[in-house]
Short mmCIF file of C-alpha atoms in Angstrom, two decimals:
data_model
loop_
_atom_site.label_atom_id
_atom_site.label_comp_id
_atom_site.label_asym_id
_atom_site.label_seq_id
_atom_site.Cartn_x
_atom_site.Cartn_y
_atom_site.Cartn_z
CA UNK P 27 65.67 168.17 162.27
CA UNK P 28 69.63 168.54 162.34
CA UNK P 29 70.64 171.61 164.67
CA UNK P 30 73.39 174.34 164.20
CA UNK P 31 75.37 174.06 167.72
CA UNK P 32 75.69 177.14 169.47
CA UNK P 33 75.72 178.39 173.14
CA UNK P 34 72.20 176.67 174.46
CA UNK P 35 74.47 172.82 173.38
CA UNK P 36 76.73 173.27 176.01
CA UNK P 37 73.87 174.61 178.52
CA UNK P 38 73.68 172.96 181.98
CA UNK P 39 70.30 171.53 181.55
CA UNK P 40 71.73 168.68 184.48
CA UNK P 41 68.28 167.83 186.19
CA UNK P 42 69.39 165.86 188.60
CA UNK P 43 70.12 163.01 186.71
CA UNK P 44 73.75 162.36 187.01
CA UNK P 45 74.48 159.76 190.06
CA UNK P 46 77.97 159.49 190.82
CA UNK P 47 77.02 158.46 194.43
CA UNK P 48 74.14 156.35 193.60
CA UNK P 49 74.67 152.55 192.71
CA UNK P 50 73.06 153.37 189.17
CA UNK P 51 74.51 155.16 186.80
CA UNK P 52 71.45 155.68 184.62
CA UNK P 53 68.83 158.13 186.34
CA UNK P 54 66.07 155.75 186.62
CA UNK P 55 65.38 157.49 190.00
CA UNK P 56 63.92 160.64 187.81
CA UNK P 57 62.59 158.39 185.61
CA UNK P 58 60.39 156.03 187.99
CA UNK P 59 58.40 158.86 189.07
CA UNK P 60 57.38 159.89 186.00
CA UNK P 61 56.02 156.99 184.98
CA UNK P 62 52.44 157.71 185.45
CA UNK P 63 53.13 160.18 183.37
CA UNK P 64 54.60 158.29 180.61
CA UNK P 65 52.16 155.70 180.61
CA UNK P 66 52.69 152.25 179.07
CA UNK P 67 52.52 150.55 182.33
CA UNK P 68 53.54 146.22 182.10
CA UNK P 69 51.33 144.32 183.87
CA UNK P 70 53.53 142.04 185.24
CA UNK P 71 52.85 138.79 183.82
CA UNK P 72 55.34 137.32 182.17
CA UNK P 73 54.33 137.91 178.19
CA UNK P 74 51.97 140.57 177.71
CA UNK P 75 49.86 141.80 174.15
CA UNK P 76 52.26 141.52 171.47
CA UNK P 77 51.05 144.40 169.94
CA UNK P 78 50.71 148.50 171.84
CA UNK P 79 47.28 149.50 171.65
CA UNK P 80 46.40 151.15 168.60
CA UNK P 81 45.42 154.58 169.73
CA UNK P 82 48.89 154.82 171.22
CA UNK P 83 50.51 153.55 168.02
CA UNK P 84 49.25 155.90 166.05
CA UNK P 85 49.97 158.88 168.29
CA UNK P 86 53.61 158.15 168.39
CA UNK P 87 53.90 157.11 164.73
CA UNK P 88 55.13 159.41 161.90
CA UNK P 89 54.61 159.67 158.58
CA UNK P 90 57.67 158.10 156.43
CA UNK P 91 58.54 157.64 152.88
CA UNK P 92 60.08 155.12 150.16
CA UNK P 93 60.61 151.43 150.48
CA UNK P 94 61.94 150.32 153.91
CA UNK P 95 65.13 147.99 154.27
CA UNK P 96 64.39 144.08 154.64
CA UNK P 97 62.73 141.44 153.96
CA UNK P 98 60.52 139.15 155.77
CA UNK P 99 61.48 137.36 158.70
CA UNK P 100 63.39 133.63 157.35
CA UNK P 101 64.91 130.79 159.05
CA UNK P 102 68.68 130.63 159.99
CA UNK P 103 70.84 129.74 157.18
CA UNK P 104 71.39 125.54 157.19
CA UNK P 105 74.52 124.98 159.22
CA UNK P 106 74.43 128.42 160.19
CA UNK P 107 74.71 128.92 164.03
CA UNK P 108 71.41 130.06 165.91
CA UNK P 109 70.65 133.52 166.12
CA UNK P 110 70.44 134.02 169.77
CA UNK P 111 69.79 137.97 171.89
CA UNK P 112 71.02 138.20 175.33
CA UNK P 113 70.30 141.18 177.53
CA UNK P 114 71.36 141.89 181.59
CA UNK P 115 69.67 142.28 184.14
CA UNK P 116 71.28 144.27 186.63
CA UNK P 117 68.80 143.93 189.77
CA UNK P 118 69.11 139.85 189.87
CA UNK P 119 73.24 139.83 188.10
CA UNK P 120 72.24 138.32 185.26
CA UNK P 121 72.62 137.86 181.73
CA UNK P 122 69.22 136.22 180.25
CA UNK P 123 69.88 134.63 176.93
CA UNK P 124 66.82 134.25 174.37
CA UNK P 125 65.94 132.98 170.72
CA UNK P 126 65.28 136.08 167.76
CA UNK P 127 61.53 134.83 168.51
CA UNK P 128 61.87 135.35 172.11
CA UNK P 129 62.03 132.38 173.87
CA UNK P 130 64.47 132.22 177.26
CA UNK P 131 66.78 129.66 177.09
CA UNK P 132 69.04 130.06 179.62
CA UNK P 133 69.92 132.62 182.63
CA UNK P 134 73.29 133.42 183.38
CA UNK P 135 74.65 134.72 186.66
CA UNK P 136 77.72 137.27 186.33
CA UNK P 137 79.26 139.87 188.17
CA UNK P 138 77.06 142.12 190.54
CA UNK P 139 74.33 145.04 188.37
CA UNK P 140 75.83 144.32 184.84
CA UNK P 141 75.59 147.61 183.15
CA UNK P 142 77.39 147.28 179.52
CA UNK P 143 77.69 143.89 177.03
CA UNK P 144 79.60 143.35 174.13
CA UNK P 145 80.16 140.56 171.80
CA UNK P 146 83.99 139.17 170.89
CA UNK P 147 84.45 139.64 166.78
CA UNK P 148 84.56 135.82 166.30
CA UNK P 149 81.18 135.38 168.00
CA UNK P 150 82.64 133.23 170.96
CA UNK P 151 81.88 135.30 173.92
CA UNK P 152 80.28 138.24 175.70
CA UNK P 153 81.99 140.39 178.19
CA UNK P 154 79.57 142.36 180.85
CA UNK P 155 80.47 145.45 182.62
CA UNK P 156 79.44 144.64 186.16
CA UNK P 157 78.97 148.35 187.85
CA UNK P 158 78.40 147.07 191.33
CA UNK P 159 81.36 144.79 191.96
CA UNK P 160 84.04 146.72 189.79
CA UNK P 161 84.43 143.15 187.25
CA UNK P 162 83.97 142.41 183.86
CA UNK P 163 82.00 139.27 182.91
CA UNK P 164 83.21 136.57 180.15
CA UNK P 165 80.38 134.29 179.17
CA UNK P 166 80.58 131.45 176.28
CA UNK P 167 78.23 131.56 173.25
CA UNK P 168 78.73 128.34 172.77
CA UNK P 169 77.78 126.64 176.24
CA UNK P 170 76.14 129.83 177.39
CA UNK P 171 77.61 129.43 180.68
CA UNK P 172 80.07 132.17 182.67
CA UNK P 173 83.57 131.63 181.71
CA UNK P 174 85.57 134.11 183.86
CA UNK P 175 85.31 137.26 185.88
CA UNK P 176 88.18 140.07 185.65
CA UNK P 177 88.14 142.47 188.39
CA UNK P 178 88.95 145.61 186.60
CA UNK P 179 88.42 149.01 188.99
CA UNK P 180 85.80 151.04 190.68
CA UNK P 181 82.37 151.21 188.82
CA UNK P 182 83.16 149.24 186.03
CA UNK P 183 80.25 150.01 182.89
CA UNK P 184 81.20 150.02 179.38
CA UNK P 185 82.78 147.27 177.56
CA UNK P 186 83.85 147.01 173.99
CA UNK P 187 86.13 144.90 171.92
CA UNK P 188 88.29 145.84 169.31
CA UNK P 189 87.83 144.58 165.87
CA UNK P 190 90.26 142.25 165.91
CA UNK P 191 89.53 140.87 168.72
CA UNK P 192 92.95 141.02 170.38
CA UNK P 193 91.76 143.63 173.42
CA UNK P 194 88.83 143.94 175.33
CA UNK P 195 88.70 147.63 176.87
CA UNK P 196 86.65 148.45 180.04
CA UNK P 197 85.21 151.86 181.63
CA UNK P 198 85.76 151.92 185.32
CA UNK P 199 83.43 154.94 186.04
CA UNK P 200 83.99 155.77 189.72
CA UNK P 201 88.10 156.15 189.41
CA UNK P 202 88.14 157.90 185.64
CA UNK P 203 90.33 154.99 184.31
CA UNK P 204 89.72 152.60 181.14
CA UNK P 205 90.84 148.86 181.44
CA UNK P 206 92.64 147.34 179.01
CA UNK P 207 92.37 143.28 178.44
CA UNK P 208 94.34 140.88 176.52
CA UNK P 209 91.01 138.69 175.12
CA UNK P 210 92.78 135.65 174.48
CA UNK P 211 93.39 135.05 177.90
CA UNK P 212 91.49 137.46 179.17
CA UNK P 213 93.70 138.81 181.29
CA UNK P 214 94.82 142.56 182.38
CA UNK P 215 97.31 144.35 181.19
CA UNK P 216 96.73 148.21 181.68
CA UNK P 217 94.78 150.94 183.09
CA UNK P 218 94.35 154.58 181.65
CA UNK P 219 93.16 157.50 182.79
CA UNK P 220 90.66 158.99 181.30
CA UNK P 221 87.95 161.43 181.34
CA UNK P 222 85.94 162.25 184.17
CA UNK P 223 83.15 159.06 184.92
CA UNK P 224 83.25 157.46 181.75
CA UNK P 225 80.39 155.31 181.12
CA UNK P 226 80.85 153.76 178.00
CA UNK P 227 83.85 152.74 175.79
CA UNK P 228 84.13 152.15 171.84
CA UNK P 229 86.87 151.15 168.97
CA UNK P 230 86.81 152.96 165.25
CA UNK P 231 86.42 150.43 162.85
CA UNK P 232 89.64 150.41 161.14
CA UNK P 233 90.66 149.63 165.07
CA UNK P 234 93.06 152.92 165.56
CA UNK P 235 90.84 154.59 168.15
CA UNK P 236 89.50 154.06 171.50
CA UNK P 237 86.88 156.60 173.04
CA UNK P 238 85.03 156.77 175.73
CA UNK P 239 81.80 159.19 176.46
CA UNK P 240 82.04 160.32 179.95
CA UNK P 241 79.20 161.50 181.88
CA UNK P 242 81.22 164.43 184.54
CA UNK P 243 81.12 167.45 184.67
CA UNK P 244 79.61 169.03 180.89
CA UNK P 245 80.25 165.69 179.79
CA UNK P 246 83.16 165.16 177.05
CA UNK P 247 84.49 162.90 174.70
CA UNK P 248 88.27 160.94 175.40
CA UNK P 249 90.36 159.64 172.10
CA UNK P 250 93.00 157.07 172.66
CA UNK P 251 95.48 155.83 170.42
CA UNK P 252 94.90 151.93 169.94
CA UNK P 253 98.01 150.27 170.85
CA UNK P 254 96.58 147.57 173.53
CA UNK P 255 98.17 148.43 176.84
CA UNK P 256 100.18 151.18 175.28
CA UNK P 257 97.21 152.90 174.20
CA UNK P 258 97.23 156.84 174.88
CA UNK P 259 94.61 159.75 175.48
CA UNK P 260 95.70 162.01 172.34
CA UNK P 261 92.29 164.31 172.50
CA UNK P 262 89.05 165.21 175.00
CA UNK P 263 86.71 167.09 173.72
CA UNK P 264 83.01 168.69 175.19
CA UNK P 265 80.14 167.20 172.92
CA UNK P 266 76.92 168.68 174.14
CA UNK P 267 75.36 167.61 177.76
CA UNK P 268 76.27 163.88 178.76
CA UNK P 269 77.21 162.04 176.06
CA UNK P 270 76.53 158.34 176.57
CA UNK P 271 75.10 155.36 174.24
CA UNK P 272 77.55 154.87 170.51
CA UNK P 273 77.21 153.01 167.23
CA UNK P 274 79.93 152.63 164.52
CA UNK P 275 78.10 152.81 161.27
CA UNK P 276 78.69 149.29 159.01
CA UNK P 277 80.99 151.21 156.59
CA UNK P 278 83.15 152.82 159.37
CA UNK P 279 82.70 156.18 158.42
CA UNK P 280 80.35 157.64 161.06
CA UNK P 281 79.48 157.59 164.67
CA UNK P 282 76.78 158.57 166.74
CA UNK P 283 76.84 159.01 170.01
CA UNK P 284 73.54 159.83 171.97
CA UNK P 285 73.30 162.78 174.55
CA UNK P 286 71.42 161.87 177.28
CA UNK P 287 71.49 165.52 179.04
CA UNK P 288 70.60 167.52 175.47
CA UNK P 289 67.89 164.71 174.19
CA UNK P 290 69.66 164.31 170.89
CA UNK P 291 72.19 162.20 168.55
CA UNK P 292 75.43 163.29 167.50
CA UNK P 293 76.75 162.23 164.24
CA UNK P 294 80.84 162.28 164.17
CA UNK P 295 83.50 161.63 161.16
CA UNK P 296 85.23 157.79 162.38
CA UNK P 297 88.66 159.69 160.59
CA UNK P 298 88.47 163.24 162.68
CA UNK P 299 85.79 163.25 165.34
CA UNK P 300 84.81 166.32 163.60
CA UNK P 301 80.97 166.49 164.08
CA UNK P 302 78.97 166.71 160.81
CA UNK P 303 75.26 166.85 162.39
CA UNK P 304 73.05 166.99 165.40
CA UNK P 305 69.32 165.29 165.56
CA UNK P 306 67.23 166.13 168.17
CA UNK P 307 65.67 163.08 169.23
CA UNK P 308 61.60 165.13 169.64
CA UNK P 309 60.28 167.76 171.38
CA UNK P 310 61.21 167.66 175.32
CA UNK P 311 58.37 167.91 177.07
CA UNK P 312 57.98 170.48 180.37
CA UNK P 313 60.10 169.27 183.08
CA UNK P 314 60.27 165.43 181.32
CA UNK P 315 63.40 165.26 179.34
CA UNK P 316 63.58 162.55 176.87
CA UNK P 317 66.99 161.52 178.32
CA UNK P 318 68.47 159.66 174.57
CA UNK P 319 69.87 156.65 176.36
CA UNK P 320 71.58 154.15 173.29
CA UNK P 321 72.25 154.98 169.04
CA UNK P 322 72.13 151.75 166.64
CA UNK P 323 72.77 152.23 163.10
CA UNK P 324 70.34 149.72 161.01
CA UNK P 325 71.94 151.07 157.74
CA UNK P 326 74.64 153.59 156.94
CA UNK P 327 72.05 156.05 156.79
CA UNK P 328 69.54 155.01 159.21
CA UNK P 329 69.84 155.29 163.39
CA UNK P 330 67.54 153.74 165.77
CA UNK P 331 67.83 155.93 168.73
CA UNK P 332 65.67 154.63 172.86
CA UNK P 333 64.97 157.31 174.97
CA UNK P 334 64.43 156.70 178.11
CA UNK P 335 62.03 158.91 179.66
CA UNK P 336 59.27 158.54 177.11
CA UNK P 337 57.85 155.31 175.44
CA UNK P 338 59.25 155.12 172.02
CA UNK P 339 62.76 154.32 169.79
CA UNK P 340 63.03 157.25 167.13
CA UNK P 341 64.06 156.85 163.77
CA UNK P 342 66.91 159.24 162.06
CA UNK P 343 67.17 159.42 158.34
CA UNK P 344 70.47 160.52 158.08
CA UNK P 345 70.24 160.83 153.80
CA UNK P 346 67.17 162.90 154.32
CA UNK P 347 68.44 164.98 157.36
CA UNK P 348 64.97 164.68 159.35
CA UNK P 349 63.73 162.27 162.17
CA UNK P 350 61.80 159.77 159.93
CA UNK P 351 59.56 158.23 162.77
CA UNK P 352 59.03 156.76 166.28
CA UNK P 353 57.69 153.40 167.23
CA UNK P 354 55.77 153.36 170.67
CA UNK P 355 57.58 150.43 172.78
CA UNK P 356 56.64 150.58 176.13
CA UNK P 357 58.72 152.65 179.17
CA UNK P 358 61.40 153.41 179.67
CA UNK P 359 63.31 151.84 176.68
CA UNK P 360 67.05 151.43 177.60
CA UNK P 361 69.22 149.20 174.82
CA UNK P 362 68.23 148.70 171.08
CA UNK P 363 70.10 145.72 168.92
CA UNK P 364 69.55 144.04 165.51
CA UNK P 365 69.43 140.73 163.85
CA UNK P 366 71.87 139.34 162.11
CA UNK P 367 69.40 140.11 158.82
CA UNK P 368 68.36 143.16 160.05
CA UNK P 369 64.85 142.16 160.02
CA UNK P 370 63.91 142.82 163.86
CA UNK P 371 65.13 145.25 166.56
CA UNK P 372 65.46 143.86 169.82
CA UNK P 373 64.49 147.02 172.47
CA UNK P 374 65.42 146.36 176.47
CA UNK P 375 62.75 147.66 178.80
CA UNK P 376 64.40 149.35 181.87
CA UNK P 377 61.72 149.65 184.45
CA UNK P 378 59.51 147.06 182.97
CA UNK P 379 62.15 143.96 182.67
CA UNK P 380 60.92 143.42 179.08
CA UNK P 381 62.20 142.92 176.22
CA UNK P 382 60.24 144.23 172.82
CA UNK P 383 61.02 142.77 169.73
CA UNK P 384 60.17 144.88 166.77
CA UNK P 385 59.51 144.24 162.82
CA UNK P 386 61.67 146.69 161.34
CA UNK P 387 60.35 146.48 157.98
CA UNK P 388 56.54 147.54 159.71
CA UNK P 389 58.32 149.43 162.28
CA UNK P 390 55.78 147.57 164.76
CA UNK P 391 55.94 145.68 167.87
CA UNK P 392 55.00 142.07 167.08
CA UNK P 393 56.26 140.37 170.89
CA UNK P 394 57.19 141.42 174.44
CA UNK P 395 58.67 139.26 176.91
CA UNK P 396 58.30 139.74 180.56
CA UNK P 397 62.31 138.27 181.11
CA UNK P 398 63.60 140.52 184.79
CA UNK P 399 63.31 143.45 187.00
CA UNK P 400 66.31 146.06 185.57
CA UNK P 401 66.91 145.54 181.67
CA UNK P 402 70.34 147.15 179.99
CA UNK P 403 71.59 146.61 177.05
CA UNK P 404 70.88 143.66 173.97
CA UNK P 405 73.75 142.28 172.15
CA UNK P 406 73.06 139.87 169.26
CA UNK P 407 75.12 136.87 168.32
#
C-alpha cells in the first residue's frame, strides 16, 4: 500500500549495507549470509527446473485482478532484427549476451566488475559501468564484440544515455563526479560534481534532466540541467534511505526510483520531481531487509520491482494504488528487463549467476539459465 512520508522515511535504518570501502557497491556481503535463510538455493548446474517448486509459488503469489497485458509469446517480426538480452557479470568482466529464449551466444570481456548497462537509442551499442577499473565499456550489437573502453573516474557504476543519443553520462561513485560522453565518438568531454557516491545515473524523457541517486550519507537525489558538457546540478534533494535502481515510465510522465535502505518504490513527477506516492515493496522481515535493488515499468501503470534480500520481483499497480503480486524467482534477484513485446521479464540472479526468464502474462517462471558467478543488470535490444 502507498505510504504518507513522515519522520520514520528519513530514519537511519543503514544496516551495514553501504560499502564505500568495499569493491562492491551492492551489499551482497549481508546478503550471502542470509541465504539459508532465504532459501532458493541453485544447484549449480548450468540450467536448472524451469519452473520454482509449487509450494513456494504459491506462498509468494498474490491474488490479482482483471485481464493482464500481452499476448502470447511470437516470433520476431520478418526483417526485424533479433531480440537479443545481455546481462554482466562482474566476478569474470563480462557481458554474456543471450537469445529472449535463453540461449548464450556470445561472452564479452569489458572493463573490470561491470556494475551498470545501458543501451544507445538507435540500438547500436551498450555502454557498461565497470566499478573496478574506473571505465566505461562500448560493445557493438551488431558484431557483439567490445568496441572501446573510456576511462572515466574512480568507481565508475551507472550509465545512461540520453534520448537522443548525443551523450552518454557516467556515475563515478568513489570521487562524487558524473561523466559526461560525446556518443558519437565516444569520447569525454566533462566531469560534474555531484552528490555524495552516486550509483546510478538517468535522463527525463523529453531529455532536459540528468539525475543521479546517490547512495551517501541519507542518500539524496542530484538534478542536472541537460546541456552535454555544460550540464549543471540545479537541485539535490533527500528521498527516503538509499535511493538506487530508476525507470522512466513509456509516456515520460513518471519515475520510480527504488530505495534500497527503506524497502520501497518511489514514484516522482518527470516535470517537478515532486513525489506523488510511496509503495512499500512487503513486509521486512526481523533483521532481513528486503533491500529494493532495480524499478521497471511494464506499462504506465504497472512496476516490476527485485529485491534483493528475499526471492521474489513484486508487482505495483500504480492505477489501483496497492502491490498487485510477487513472483518467487530465486535469490537474490538483482536487475529486471523486458522484451521488446513485453511478453517476458528477464530477472538477473546476483548470488546465483542466473538468469530467470519470466511469462509476464502468467507471471511465472518458465526458464533459468545457469550463465556466471555475479549477475547485474539486463538490458534488452
Amino acid at each position: 500500500m502507498p505510504l504518507e512520508d513522515g519522520p520514520a522515511a528519513a530514519s537511519k535504518r543503514r544496516s551495514g549495507l553501504r560499502a564505500k570501502g568495499l569493491g562492491r557497491c551492492v551489499p551482497v556481503l549481508f546478503v550471502v549470509g542470509l541465504l539459508s535463510l532465504l532459501g532458493g538455493a541453485c544447484d549449480g548446474s548450468g540450467k536448472v527446473a524451469t519452473s520454482p517448486d509449487p509450494e513456494t509459488t504459491a506462498a509468494f503469489l498474490e491474488e490479482t485482478t482483471g485481464a493482464r497485458r500481452t499476448g502470447p509469446v511470437g516470433p520476431a517480426v520478418p526483417g526485424e532484427r533479433a531480440e537479443l538480452v545481455f546481462v554482466e557479470d562482474a566476478v569474470a568482466d563480462e557481458v554474456i549476451v543471450l537469445t529472449r529464449t535463453g540461449e548464450v551466444v556470445e561472452r564479452i570481456r569489458v572493463g573490470r566488475e561491470p556494475h551498470d548497462i545501458a543501451l544507445s537509442p538507435d540500438g547500436s551499442y551498450i555502454a557498461t559501468g565497470n566499478f573496478g577499473d574506473g571505465t566505461v565499456s562500448i560493445v557493438s550489437v551488431e558484431s557483439l564484440s567490445l568496441e572501446r573502453t573510456i576511462a572515466t573516474g574512480r568507481g565508475t557504476h551507472g550509465v545512461a544515455f540520453g534520448p537522443d543519443g548525443r551523450y552518454l553520462f557516467a556515475t563515478n561513485a568513489k570521487e562524487d563526479t558524473l561523466s559526461v560522453i560525446e556518443a558519437e565518438t565516444f569520447s569525454p568531454k566533462a566531469k560534474i560534481r555531484v552528490g555524495d557516491f552516486p550509483e546510478y545515473v538517468g535522463v527525463t524523457g523529453d531529455g532536459s534532466t540528468v539525475f543521479t541517486t546517490n547512495l551517501g550519507g541519507e542518500g539524496s537525489v542530484t538534478l542536472l540541467s541537460n546541456r552535454g558538457p555544460d550540464s549543471r546540478v540545479t537541485r539535490e534533494f533527500s528521498l527516503g534511505v538509499d535511493p538506487h535502481g530508476w525507470d522512466v515510465s513509456p509516456d515520460g510522465t513518471r519515475i520510480a526510483i527504488a530505495n534500497l535502505g527503506s524497502d520501497s518504490v518511489y514514484l516522482l513527477d518527470a516535470a517537478t520531481f515532486a513525489q506523488t506516492a510511496r509503495f512499500d515493496t512487503g513486509a521486512t522481515r526481523e533483521f532481513v531487509p528486503f533491500m529494493t535493488e532495480d524499478a521497471a515499468f511494464l506499462t504506465d501503470d504497472e512496476v516490476w520491482v527485485t529485491n534483493i534480500g528475499t526471492d521474489y520481483v513484486s508487482i505495483l499497480d500504480l492505477a489501483k494504488n496497492r502491490t498487485a503480486g510477487r513472483i518467487a524467482v530465486g535469490p537474490t534477484p538483482h536487475g529486471v528487463a523486458f522484451s521488446r513485446d513485453r511478453s517476458l521479464a528477464f530477472v538477473s540472479l546476483y548470488e546465483p549467476g542466473e538468469l530467470v526468464i519470466v511469462d509476464v502474462a502468467k507471471e511465472a517462471v518458465i526458464e533459468r539459465v545457469r550463465v556466471g558467478e555475479e549477475l547485474h543488470n539486463v538490458a534488452t535490444t
